[in-house]
DNA sequence: TTCCATGACCAAAACGTTTTGGAAAAAGCT
DNA sequence: AGCTTTTTCCAAAACGTTTTGGTCATGGAA
């Protein structure tokens, strides 16, 4: 036995007829809009309750241009081309938290892949607003949404779009300095940085902060780049390059990898070459993940707190949708989780 | 500078005016519905393209009762009350894969929390259909959706609703037998089962299959139950109970825990008591997760292949929505990943 | 009494589509 | 030519709301 019953909703007309009033009065009573006598209003409310009426979201959406749905685009997943990157729990946690927060505010949350591609459902452009996580430089998605007048908020700014200010900072500068200071506190002298290749703010700002920090200390900057999709083998490859440096002097005694997978692979390769972690080289990851938690030794990481970021993003977007032009985006605070990979006492 | 431009869409009327035809003709041309001269049709298509027209999903939804959105409710997450259960990647992968598959079929995917609760956005009941993952017994969500005539498909059946047949099997019986046979092949004599407390098909069917299997072999069934939310400590607690059994005879030499977190905790507690894994006791988990992969030793698990299940669920639901009453749900095949926790040679 | 507020309600328009039931023009047939 | 069929198009209805611009009493102020 299968159920595909007649889809007959109880409409506002039914309530109006039953309560002996016009649909206007029903609408007003339910939404507290017009002026309606208390007694009448109560009668309408009761019959609506009795009939199990609730306004059709689509019809309402058509009339009031407000669907009650937020769109979420996670750009790194678009480029990763797989939505199941094993061990990367940041985005999942982000999406889950965003969904819950949206629900709490009376919105649904729709996951959407790059809406500039063909075959994207029309509904994508009908949502009330978008959260774009980690946009690329000159991101065409932002372009498209702006052209359609759809409110949007990004998590991490578009590095090539200085005039767009509705973004939440990721606290990248603070994080980077926290990591670098943590490392030098433990005696690191030559800290290298490994970033990804996506043109997003996380990569760009981390590099920028690192270079400034290095310059302040008169240290030569050592920046390596590796594709986000390369995973642990990508980390190994970078380690390979570091180890085969021309002069032994140039081999770093601490490495800050933004992604956890690079960090895990890199640490393994260093160990294979006979380096002790943390004694000979210390490792830090910019994003906590399964790999950082479970490497041997466990890798010190920034816990990116996607739940907090997601909540903030939803709340910020909702304010924008509701016409709050002023409120400025909150600043996200992340926390450094020291683990064994940097558990070394400072050397005078 | 903030962008909240006027949200003025180009409508079907604009296209009609520009092309010098009626809106009927535009609609027909675009949807290939009526009969329209090839030349006219092309002209309409061109102007639509030129004006960047695309039909408003809401208006279309109102008229044709079809929004282009699927709803996804993951019941275990409703009971877990947190959407960020660390280490549980099954549902994230499920949601991601479902979103992608839905997109490929021209649908959006909306994450929804238990829609029977208050404060759920009206849009939830306006979607074209629902996927309910792991429904509870007599699940009120199913009840609600059926009352509203919304097509739905469940992943894992509602154990208390025999008349509802639109569900995808999880292959639980096959999985259970595969695990149990794997264990006896390696010499297990007293296999215990640890299930959760949710009244879903996974728990129920696993227990059922286990009991039948035990009866077939004349083995006394040892079934333990532990709350899903209890996590690793919950697994430790169960191990505690096993170890303090009245007679030493009753201590199992192999344990099949459905959830990875129970398995990890249980294994740790056994090791603490001086048991060697897999020599003294073998452990298997019914759901691969971070904990099973990274325990010491790594725990043999069923890889639940959420991507395949999700794809199948979406495809099944879409067929239902499109009125295909016949097609019967596909059967999911999962795979057992042997790891060190059962790496023992059989004892004659 | 006349006038003007005010309170309570409602008819109709509007939102942007799809679809129904034609109508007008063209073509074919006898 | 007269009739029927086919082709091509369109006006209007419908989907279920919200909102606009009223109408009609009622009551108080002049």
XYZ file of C-alpha atoms (C1' of nucleotides) in Angstrom:
756
model
C 0.000 0.000 0.000
C 1.426 3.297 -1.079
C 0.325 6.741 -0.078
C 0.006 9.467 -2.601
C -3.226 10.985 -1.373
C -4.966 13.936 -2.886
C -3.043 17.026 -2.028
C -5.922 19.199 -0.957
C -4.881 21.898 1.427
C -7.266 23.824 3.608
C -7.068 27.352 2.311
C -7.775 30.752 3.660
C -11.108 30.645 1.884
C -12.173 27.620 3.882
C -11.397 29.395 7.111
C -13.190 32.532 5.952
C -16.320 30.641 4.990
C -16.331 28.623 8.181
C -15.856 31.695 10.362
C -18.293 33.779 8.361
C -15.866 36.509 7.476
C -13.877 37.623 4.442
C -10.447 36.291 3.596
C -9.101 39.733 4.328
C -10.232 39.439 7.894
C -8.732 35.999 8.186
C -5.419 37.208 6.892
C -5.491 40.202 9.179
C -6.472 38.170 12.206
C -3.737 35.655 11.654
C -1.017 38.133 10.944
C -2.141 40.803 13.361
C -2.152 43.354 10.606
C -5.390 45.315 10.156
C -7.995 46.351 12.735
C -10.322 43.555 13.660
C -12.611 43.242 16.657
C -11.168 41.073 19.397
C -14.129 38.704 19.342
C -13.967 38.220 15.586
C -10.272 37.728 15.702
C -10.592 35.030 18.315
C -13.292 33.286 16.306
C -11.063 33.258 13.244
C -8.124 31.962 15.234
C -10.229 29.187 16.637
C -11.623 28.031 13.330
C -8.188 28.192 11.773
C -6.896 26.042 14.586
C -9.799 23.658 14.255
C -9.360 23.277 10.519
C -5.640 22.883 10.896
C -4.993 25.789 8.592
C -1.602 27.174 7.908
C -0.845 29.613 5.143
C 0.717 28.160 2.045
C 4.327 29.237 1.973
C 4.452 29.371 -1.797
C 1.441 31.608 -2.212
C 2.707 33.814 0.543
C 6.110 33.832 -1.075
C 4.654 34.896 -4.381
C 2.787 37.762 -2.877
C 5.319 38.996 -0.405
C 8.509 38.048 -2.171
C 9.759 36.141 0.804
C 10.130 32.396 0.759
C 11.552 31.634 4.149
C 14.568 29.821 2.772
C 18.250 30.593 2.941
C 20.715 29.230 0.414
C 24.118 27.933 1.411
C 26.987 27.598 -1.017
C 30.210 26.120 0.245
C 32.730 27.107 -2.388
C 35.582 24.836 -1.389
C 33.272 21.884 -1.891
C 32.514 23.084 -5.393
C 36.179 22.969 -6.253
C 36.809 19.785 -4.321
C 34.299 18.245 -6.728
C 33.408 15.667 -4.116
C 30.988 16.363 -1.347
C 32.476 13.605 0.720
C 36.031 14.627 1.500
C 36.850 12.128 4.201
C 38.131 13.650 7.386
C 37.042 17.159 6.525
C 34.369 17.804 9.055
C 34.487 21.563 9.059
C 31.925 22.072 6.347
C 29.578 19.431 7.540
C 29.526 20.933 10.949
C 29.090 24.322 9.362
C 26.110 23.226 7.293
C 24.470 21.426 10.175
C 24.842 24.347 12.517
C 23.622 26.776 9.886
C 20.560 24.621 9.262
C 19.693 24.549 12.933
C 20.212 28.242 13.375
C 18.129 29.003 10.300
C 15.351 26.786 11.576
C 15.383 28.583 14.889
C 14.783 31.789 13.018
C 11.954 30.362 10.962
C 13.964 29.767 7.813
C 14.775 26.615 5.945
C 18.301 26.086 4.713
C 18.934 24.876 1.203
C 22.224 23.415 0.110
C 23.130 24.583 -3.348
C 26.058 23.846 -5.548
C 27.649 26.594 -7.588
C 24.547 28.395 -8.915
C 26.366 29.808 -11.903
C 26.446 26.384 -13.491
C 23.706 25.158 -15.754
C 21.021 22.848 -14.452
C 20.706 24.634 -11.154
C 17.087 24.530 -9.970
C 15.218 27.783 -10.450
C 14.346 27.804 -6.803
C 17.952 28.637 -6.057
C 17.402 32.175 -7.237
C 14.151 32.466 -5.371
C 15.556 32.115 -1.891
C 15.633 35.045 0.458
C 19.352 35.234 0.781
C 22.618 33.395 0.461
C 25.537 32.461 2.599
C 28.665 31.964 0.554
C 31.370 30.193 2.461
C 34.954 30.969 1.469
C 34.349 32.728 -1.842
C 37.050 32.727 -4.465
C 38.598 35.921 -5.742
C 36.199 37.753 -8.085
C 33.744 35.041 -7.311
C 31.199 34.683 -10.136
C 28.622 33.463 -7.649
C 28.646 36.802 -5.881
C 28.403 38.512 -9.234
C 25.358 36.452 -10.192
C 23.548 36.991 -6.927
C 24.185 40.699 -6.907
C 22.899 40.997 -10.454
C 19.710 39.317 -9.306
C 19.432 41.512 -6.269
C 19.613 38.643 -3.828
C 20.980 39.511 -0.398
C 24.147 37.667 0.427
C 26.727 37.365 3.110
C 30.079 35.709 2.759
C 32.206 33.923 5.278
C 35.667 35.126 4.501
C 35.819 38.044 2.128
C 36.212 38.042 -1.628
C 39.830 39.152 -1.830
C 39.314 40.859 -5.170
C 36.234 42.790 -4.217
C 37.126 45.476 -1.797
C 33.794 47.245 -2.225
C 31.824 44.352 -0.848
C 31.658 44.585 2.896
C 29.039 42.088 3.968
C 31.417 39.403 5.066
C 32.340 37.761 8.316
C 35.975 37.751 9.166
C 37.534 34.436 9.998
C 39.952 35.858 12.521
C 42.745 34.682 10.277
C 45.260 37.310 11.281
C 44.768 36.616 14.956
C 44.946 32.892 14.378
C 48.111 33.139 12.365
C 49.845 35.234 14.963
C 48.676 32.929 17.723
C 50.192 29.985 15.895
C 53.448 31.716 15.068
C 53.870 33.027 18.575
C 53.069 29.629 19.989
C 55.817 28.156 17.837
C 58.459 30.730 18.685
C 57.548 30.425 22.352
C 58.540 26.796 21.999
C 61.806 27.679 20.416
C 61.098 27.606 16.718
C 63.580 29.591 14.626
C 62.623 28.864 11.042
C 58.865 28.582 10.609
C 57.502 27.653 7.171
C 53.969 28.185 5.961
C 51.958 25.856 3.717
C 48.834 27.315 2.164
C 46.350 26.105 -0.436
C 45.819 27.227 -3.990
C 42.227 28.455 -3.837
C 42.096 32.213 -4.130
C 40.117 32.673 -0.955
C 40.698 34.969 1.960
C 41.881 32.237 4.281
C 44.869 31.465 2.091
C 45.565 35.072 1.211
C 45.277 36.490 4.708
C 47.294 33.710 6.285
C 50.125 34.364 3.880
C 49.879 38.083 4.401
C 49.930 37.824 8.193
C 52.801 35.364 8.054
C 54.880 37.610 5.822
C 54.278 40.631 8.005
C 55.175 38.639 11.080
C 58.302 37.278 9.422
C 59.328 40.745 8.318
C 58.855 42.081 11.841
C 61.272 39.455 13.091
C 63.655 39.714 10.215
C 63.031 36.099 9.367
C 63.028 35.008 5.738
C 59.572 33.933 4.710
C 59.181 30.347 3.542
C 55.846 29.940 1.851
C 54.745 26.766 0.103
C 51.588 26.188 -1.859
C 49.732 22.960 -2.334
C 46.395 22.137 -3.913
C 43.635 21.623 -1.353
C 42.503 18.534 -3.180
C 45.913 16.908 -2.875
C 45.186 15.698 0.648
C 47.822 13.891 2.705
C 49.972 12.945 -0.276
C 50.088 16.636 -1.052
C 51.499 17.240 2.411
C 54.110 14.574 1.869
C 55.131 16.176 -1.384
C 55.677 19.510 0.305
C 57.754 17.868 3.020
C 59.792 16.243 0.289
C 60.539 19.623 -1.176
C 61.511 21.047 2.192
C 63.836 18.159 2.981
C 65.648 18.298 -0.300
C 66.372 21.980 0.113
C 69.738 23.046 -1.185
C 71.170 24.029 2.164
C 70.415 22.169 5.370
C 69.959 25.615 6.872
C 66.803 26.049 4.884
C 64.953 23.090 6.370
C 62.316 24.551 8.675
C 62.170 23.616 12.341
C 58.417 24.283 12.425
C 55.700 24.150 9.805
C 52.283 25.727 9.830
C 49.953 23.984 7.349
C 46.543 25.479 6.890
C 44.740 22.221 6.149
C 44.812 19.276 8.487
C 45.417 16.792 5.723
C 48.503 18.548 4.473
C 49.794 18.699 8.024
C 49.265 14.991 8.604
C 51.008 13.982 5.398
C 53.834 16.402 5.983
C 54.439 15.181 9.500
C 54.568 11.579 8.333
C 57.104 12.370 5.649
C 59.326 14.250 8.088
C 59.222 11.326 10.487
C 60.099 8.961 7.674
C 63.188 11.071 7.101
C 64.192 10.520 10.697
C 62.961 13.777 12.161
C 61.412 13.693 15.605
C 58.186 15.590 16.200
C 58.225 17.884 18.098
C 61.903 17.690 18.968
C 63.325 18.326 15.494
C 60.344 19.879 13.835
C 57.025 21.147 15.165
C 53.799 20.968 13.177
C 50.627 23.027 13.435
C 47.447 22.822 11.376
C 45.136 25.741 10.722
C 42.055 23.587 10.734
C 41.300 20.862 13.202
C 40.221 17.601 11.628
C 40.217 13.877 12.009
C 43.769 13.735 10.686
C 45.171 16.220 13.153
C 43.454 14.582 16.102
C 44.604 11.113 15.166
C 48.076 11.561 13.814
C 50.996 10.270 15.862
C 51.714 12.495 17.607
C 48.451 14.458 17.526
C 48.868 17.771 15.759
C 48.326 21.147 17.391
C 45.501 22.885 15.520
C 43.215 25.817 15.312
C 39.709 24.681 16.147
C 37.748 26.720 13.675
C 34.473 26.587 15.592
C 32.228 26.280 12.547
C 29.168 26.240 14.765
C 29.828 29.742 15.992
C 30.699 31.002 12.547
C 27.589 29.438 11.063
C 25.328 30.927 13.671
C 26.866 34.326 13.162
C 26.530 34.073 9.400
C 22.874 33.120 9.553
C 22.098 35.833 12.022
C 23.954 38.412 9.946
C 22.201 37.367 6.755
C 18.795 37.451 8.377
C 19.425 40.962 9.590
C 20.404 41.967 6.062
C 17.268 40.385 4.643
C 15.189 42.259 7.128
C 16.690 45.471 5.907
C 19.135 46.154 8.679
C 21.785 47.948 6.688
C 23.929 49.082 9.538
C 24.877 46.214 11.790
C 28.443 45.285 11.143
C 29.552 41.697 10.958
C 30.779 40.081 14.150
C 34.347 38.949 14.488
C 34.876 35.246 14.933
C 37.241 34.066 17.637
C 38.897 30.731 17.131
C 40.899 28.759 19.638
C 44.295 27.127 19.392
C 44.381 23.543 20.621
C 47.928 22.684 21.652
C 48.782 19.039 21.147
C 51.854 16.901 21.267
C 53.220 18.027 17.904
C 54.350 21.276 19.503
C 54.862 20.015 23.023
C 58.435 21.135 23.401
C 59.961 23.380 26.029
C 61.564 26.513 24.815
C 65.247 26.463 24.233
C 66.842 29.536 25.738
C 29.163 49.981 0.154
C 26.385 47.494 0.601
C 24.235 45.950 -2.046
C 20.548 45.574 -1.549
C 19.396 46.527 -5.012
C 15.836 46.655 -6.184
C 14.648 43.160 -6.708
C 12.982 43.605 -10.057
C 12.877 40.418 -12.012
C 12.304 40.217 -15.736
C 8.940 38.508 -16.076
C 7.202 36.511 -18.729
C 5.319 39.662 -19.656
C 8.532 41.440 -20.548
C 9.525 38.633 -22.849
C 6.074 38.522 -24.420
C 6.047 42.237 -25.081
C 9.555 42.229 -26.483
C 8.868 39.273 -28.764
C 5.479 40.568 -29.785
C 3.523 37.556 -28.640
C 1.253 36.611 -25.749
C 2.511 35.244 -22.479
C 0.837 31.977 -23.367
C 3.076 31.637 -26.362
C 6.117 32.447 -24.294
C 5.231 29.852 -21.724
C 4.536 27.282 -24.400
C 7.721 28.031 -26.288
C 9.839 27.762 -23.204
C 8.256 24.632 -21.862
C 7.637 22.929 -25.176
C 4.022 22.476 -24.290
C 1.518 23.785 -26.835
C 1.847 24.099 -30.605
C 3.848 27.065 -31.708
C 5.425 27.764 -35.084
C 9.119 26.975 -35.173
C 10.044 30.522 -36.192
C 7.991 32.106 -33.420
C 9.370 29.689 -30.897
C 12.917 30.536 -31.845
C 12.215 34.233 -31.628
C 10.788 33.809 -28.154
C 13.732 31.713 -27.063
C 16.125 34.325 -28.343
C 14.478 37.242 -26.615
C 14.191 35.260 -23.410
C 17.892 34.528 -23.620
C 18.672 38.118 -24.420
C 16.630 39.444 -21.516
C 18.070 36.840 -19.200
C 14.642 35.571 -18.353
C 14.036 32.542 -16.213
C 10.673 31.663 -14.794
C 10.105 32.535 -11.191
C 10.165 29.324 -9.220
C 7.658 30.559 -6.684
C 5.031 31.614 -9.177
C 5.505 28.384 -11.030
C 5.292 26.494 -7.767
C 2.039 28.167 -6.898
C 0.455 27.323 -10.192
C 1.783 23.829 -10.687
C 2.129 22.737 -7.100
C 5.758 21.842 -7.611
C 8.517 23.747 -5.940
C 11.587 21.884 -7.025
C 12.767 21.238 -3.494
C 13.209 18.050 -1.540
C 13.174 17.965 2.228
C 15.603 15.884 4.231
C 14.995 14.888 7.820
C 17.661 12.923 9.607
C 15.873 11.502 12.598
C 18.854 10.371 14.595
C 20.113 13.930 14.584
C 16.791 15.085 15.983
C 17.212 12.791 18.950
C 20.940 13.449 19.278
C 19.880 17.057 19.798
C 23.238 18.196 18.520
C 23.943 18.523 14.860
C 27.635 18.216 15.474
C 28.240 14.773 16.826
C 31.981 14.588 16.507
C 33.269 11.640 14.567
C 29.890 10.731 13.140
C 30.389 11.402 9.487
C 27.689 9.155 8.135
C 24.950 11.740 8.146
C 27.055 14.532 6.823
C 28.146 12.421 3.934
C 24.548 11.371 3.452
C 23.281 14.936 3.335
C 26.038 16.083 1.019
C 25.521 13.254 -1.412
C 21.769 13.732 -1.337
C 22.179 17.427 -2.085
C 24.374 16.720 -5.075
C 22.097 14.058 -6.436
C 19.058 16.286 -5.966
C 20.816 19.116 -7.773
C 21.628 16.816 -10.654
C 17.944 16.127 -10.997
C 16.968 19.769 -10.866
C 15.889 19.829 -7.232
C 17.186 21.733 -4.287
C 17.646 19.946 -1.001
C 16.422 21.492 2.208
C 17.599 20.349 5.593
C 14.747 20.301 8.050
C 14.579 19.414 11.672
C 11.648 17.431 13.008
C 8.732 19.179 11.256
C 6.231 18.145 13.905
C 7.729 20.635 16.298
C 6.517 24.186 16.542
C 8.405 26.957 14.822
C 9.126 24.948 11.722
C 9.056 27.219 8.664
C 5.924 26.898 6.578
C 8.031 26.185 3.576
C 8.774 22.772 5.048
C 5.319 21.568 4.181
C 5.503 23.063 0.718
C 8.336 20.944 -0.588
C 7.731 18.326 -3.223
C 8.713 15.382 -1.133
C 10.648 14.187 1.864
C 13.417 11.809 2.638
C 13.241 10.580 6.211
C 16.419 8.922 7.322
C 16.067 6.230 9.989
C 12.520 6.902 11.153
C 11.490 5.913 14.638
C 8.722 3.440 15.288
C 5.300 4.994 14.634
C 7.178 8.050 13.558
C 5.022 11.158 13.969
C 6.853 12.807 11.108
C 5.570 10.210 8.680
C 2.118 10.657 10.129
C 2.256 14.409 9.603
C 3.511 14.208 6.050
C 0.979 11.624 5.043
C -1.818 13.701 6.507
C -0.653 16.554 4.324
C -0.353 14.365 1.282
C 3.360 14.975 0.846
C 5.250 12.196 -0.916
C 7.900 10.628 1.246
C 10.468 7.928 1.208
C 12.262 6.570 4.215
C 15.710 5.123 4.565
C 15.158 2.171 6.835
C 11.561 1.285 7.435
C 9.246 2.399 10.208
C 9.202 -0.791 12.246
C 5.695 -0.163 13.504
C 4.140 0.638 10.164
C 3.969 -2.500 8.112
C 1.587 -0.955 5.591
C 4.092 1.647 4.496
C 6.290 0.246 1.786
C 8.146 3.203 0.334
C 11.398 2.604 2.134
C 14.908 1.667 1.178
C 16.322 -1.286 2.968
C 19.668 -0.817 4.640
C 20.839 -4.357 3.953
C 20.936 -4.860 7.701
C 20.267 -8.578 7.659
C 23.009 -9.201 5.151
C 25.400 -6.961 7.047
C 24.694 -8.656 10.337
C 25.265 -12.092 8.909
C 28.424 -10.965 7.192
C 29.769 -9.673 10.490
C 28.773 -12.734 12.484
C 30.171 -15.114 9.911
C 33.353 -13.088 9.737
C 33.703 -13.451 13.484
C 33.016 -17.173 13.646
C 35.361 -17.715 10.729
C 38.033 -16.233 12.960
C 37.148 -18.552 15.762
C 34.634 -16.571 17.822
C 32.455 -18.732 20.060
C 30.485 -16.255 22.142
C 29.479 -13.208 20.126
C 27.630 -10.417 21.893
C 25.611 -7.678 20.235
C 25.372 -4.042 21.320
C 22.546 -2.021 19.809
C 21.160 1.436 20.434
C 17.934 2.511 22.039
C 16.266 4.349 19.175
C 13.305 2.388 17.858
C 14.535 2.384 14.302
C 14.878 -0.428 11.817
C 18.636 -0.592 12.081
C 18.526 -1.500 15.755
C 15.498 -3.748 15.420
C 16.660 -5.653 12.365
C 20.175 -6.110 13.652
C 18.848 -7.646 16.830
C 16.413 -9.810 14.913
C 19.047 -11.098 12.515
C 21.432 -11.730 15.359
C 18.882 -13.694 17.354
C 17.937 -15.814 14.379
C 21.576 -16.467 13.641
C 22.269 -17.362 17.272
C 19.280 -19.685 17.383
C 20.461 -21.424 14.225
C 23.768 -22.170 15.923
C 22.306 -22.990 19.295
C 24.245 -20.116 20.795
C 22.694 -18.157 23.628
C 21.981 -14.618 22.491
C 23.755 -11.836 24.376
C 22.151 -8.514 23.526
C 23.061 -5.256 25.197
C 21.454 -1.897 24.687
C 23.035 1.500 25.032
C 21.807 4.969 24.279
C 23.178 6.339 20.985
C 23.951 9.620 22.666
C 26.165 7.933 25.253
C 29.117 7.828 22.858
C 32.392 6.218 23.878
C 31.699 6.303 27.607
C 28.536 4.370 26.803
C 30.659 1.707 25.166
C 32.895 1.553 28.201
C 29.884 1.094 30.442
C 28.673 -1.840 28.393
C 32.116 -3.433 28.527
C 32.044 -2.977 32.269
C 28.810 -4.909 32.466
C 30.183 -7.684 30.302
C 33.353 -7.999 32.331
C 31.603 -8.184 35.653
C 29.349 -10.972 34.465
C 28.590 -13.563 37.136
C 30.360 -16.426 35.417
C 33.552 -15.987 33.481
C 31.945 -18.216 30.885
C 29.562 -15.431 30.037
C 32.217 -12.949 28.944
C 31.992 -12.694 25.142
C 34.997 -13.417 22.949
C 33.671 -11.118 20.235
C 31.418 -8.058 20.299
C 29.457 -6.490 17.491
C 28.587 -2.864 18.317
C 26.371 -1.059 15.869
C 27.812 2.373 16.472
C 31.484 3.139 16.051
C 31.656 5.166 19.211
C 30.311 2.375 21.382
C 32.805 0.025 19.758
C 35.729 2.329 20.443
C 34.833 2.826 24.084
C 34.133 -0.837 24.591
C 37.437 -1.882 23.099
C 39.333 0.513 25.295
C 37.642 -0.772 28.443
C 38.387 -4.375 27.514
C 42.028 -3.525 26.945
C 42.149 -1.766 30.300
C 40.994 -5.025 31.861
C 43.946 -6.796 30.305
C 42.218 -8.292 27.296
C 44.128 -8.420 24.048
C 42.347 -7.369 20.855
C 41.895 -9.418 18.725
C 43.510 -12.332 20.598
C 41.136 -12.426 23.585
C 38.224 -10.507 22.189
C 37.363 -9.300 18.703
C 35.432 -6.124 18.028
C 33.339 -5.087 15.037
C 31.398 -1.887 14.456
C 28.281 -1.656 12.312
C 29.113 1.838 11.148
C 32.488 3.050 10.039
C 33.588 6.288 11.634
C 36.543 8.276 12.792
C 36.647 6.265 16.003
C 36.768 2.895 14.313
C 39.439 3.991 11.863
C 41.648 5.489 14.523
C 41.302 3.209 17.514
C 44.249 1.066 18.467
C 43.923 -1.392 16.918
C 41.660 -0.102 14.146
C 38.212 -1.655 14.351
C 36.689 -3.807 11.627
C 33.540 -2.041 10.430
C 30.701 -1.990 7.989
C 31.216 0.902 5.616
C 27.666 2.099 5.249
C 28.218 3.804 1.904
C 25.946 6.770 2.593
C 26.654 8.181 -0.847
C 25.036 5.228 -2.557
C 22.128 5.169 -0.165
C 21.552 8.878 -0.579
C 21.591 8.686 -4.341
C 19.163 5.807 -4.288
C 16.865 7.607 -1.879
C 16.755 10.762 -3.978
C 16.165 8.839 -7.159
C 13.428 6.793 -5.527
C 11.707 9.859 -4.131
C 11.859 11.685 -7.428
C 10.224 8.751 -9.145
C 7.472 8.770 -6.546
C 6.957 12.496 -6.996
C 6.682 12.002 -10.702
C 3.928 9.521 -10.142
C 5.796 6.310 -10.668
C 3.845 4.101 -8.320
C 5.365 0.800 -9.280
C 9.140 0.950 -9.074
C 10.251 -0.896 -5.999
C 13.023 0.441 -3.832
C 16.546 -0.705 -4.567
C 18.469 -2.768 -2.064
C 21.594 -1.199 -0.668
C 24.748 -3.275 -0.487
C 27.259 -2.329 2.145
C 30.781 -3.607 2.505
C 32.653 -5.037 5.464
C 36.058 -3.511 6.049
C 38.203 -5.977 7.934
C 40.746 -4.335 10.213
C 43.094 -5.380 12.914
C 40.461 -5.761 15.609
C 39.415 -9.072 14.026
C 42.713 -10.019 12.478
C 43.037 -13.412 14.127
C 43.459 -16.787 12.496
C 40.765 -19.312 13.189
C 41.372 -21.779 15.982
C 40.433 -25.272 14.876
C -29.395 68.312 12.554
C -24.937 68.060 10.152
C -20.315 66.813 9.953
C -16.318 64.147 10.811
C -13.771 60.555 13.090
C -13.360 56.056 14.129
C -14.111 51.166 14.156
C -15.132 46.999 11.716
C -15.224 44.801 7.847
C -14.764 43.486 2.809
C -14.185 43.380 -2.589
C -10.800 43.448 -5.654
C -6.146 43.844 -7.239
C -1.778 42.057 -7.345
C 2.176 38.652 -7.273
C 4.119 35.566 -12.058
C 3.194 31.597 -13.718
C 0.574 27.437 -16.356
C -3.345 25.774 -18.597
C -7.928 25.810 -20.589
C -10.974 26.811 -24.056
C -11.447 29.088 -27.693
C -10.827 32.352 -32.077
C -8.827 33.686 -36.321
C -6.357 32.487 -40.231
C -4.682 29.240 -43.383
C -5.039 25.128 -45.874
C -7.330 21.156 -47.799
C -11.339 18.947 -49.908
C -15.443 18.384 -52.792
C -17.223 28.695 -53.925
C -18.415 26.542 -49.621
C -17.230 23.563 -46.041
C -14.111 21.237 -42.853
C -9.791 20.560 -40.798
C -5.456 22.129 -39.198
C -2.346 25.455 -37.656
C -1.194 29.227 -34.821
C -2.043 32.084 -31.493
C -4.284 34.413 -27.408
C -7.589 36.044 -23.446
C -8.786 34.729 -19.241
C -8.946 31.731 -15.316
C -6.625 29.696 -11.742
C -3.125 28.849 -7.934
C -3.541 31.029 -2.372
C -1.965 34.588 -0.375
C -1.339 39.902 1.193
C -2.515 44.531 0.715
C -4.970 48.509 -0.990
C -8.656 51.301 -0.997
C -12.595 51.499 -0.011
C -17.968 51.113 2.374
C -21.033 51.280 6.028
C -22.342 51.952 10.677
C -21.824 54.204 14.992
C -20.943 57.946 17.971
C -19.276 62.352 19.436
C -18.603 67.383 18.409
C -20.366 71.427 16.309
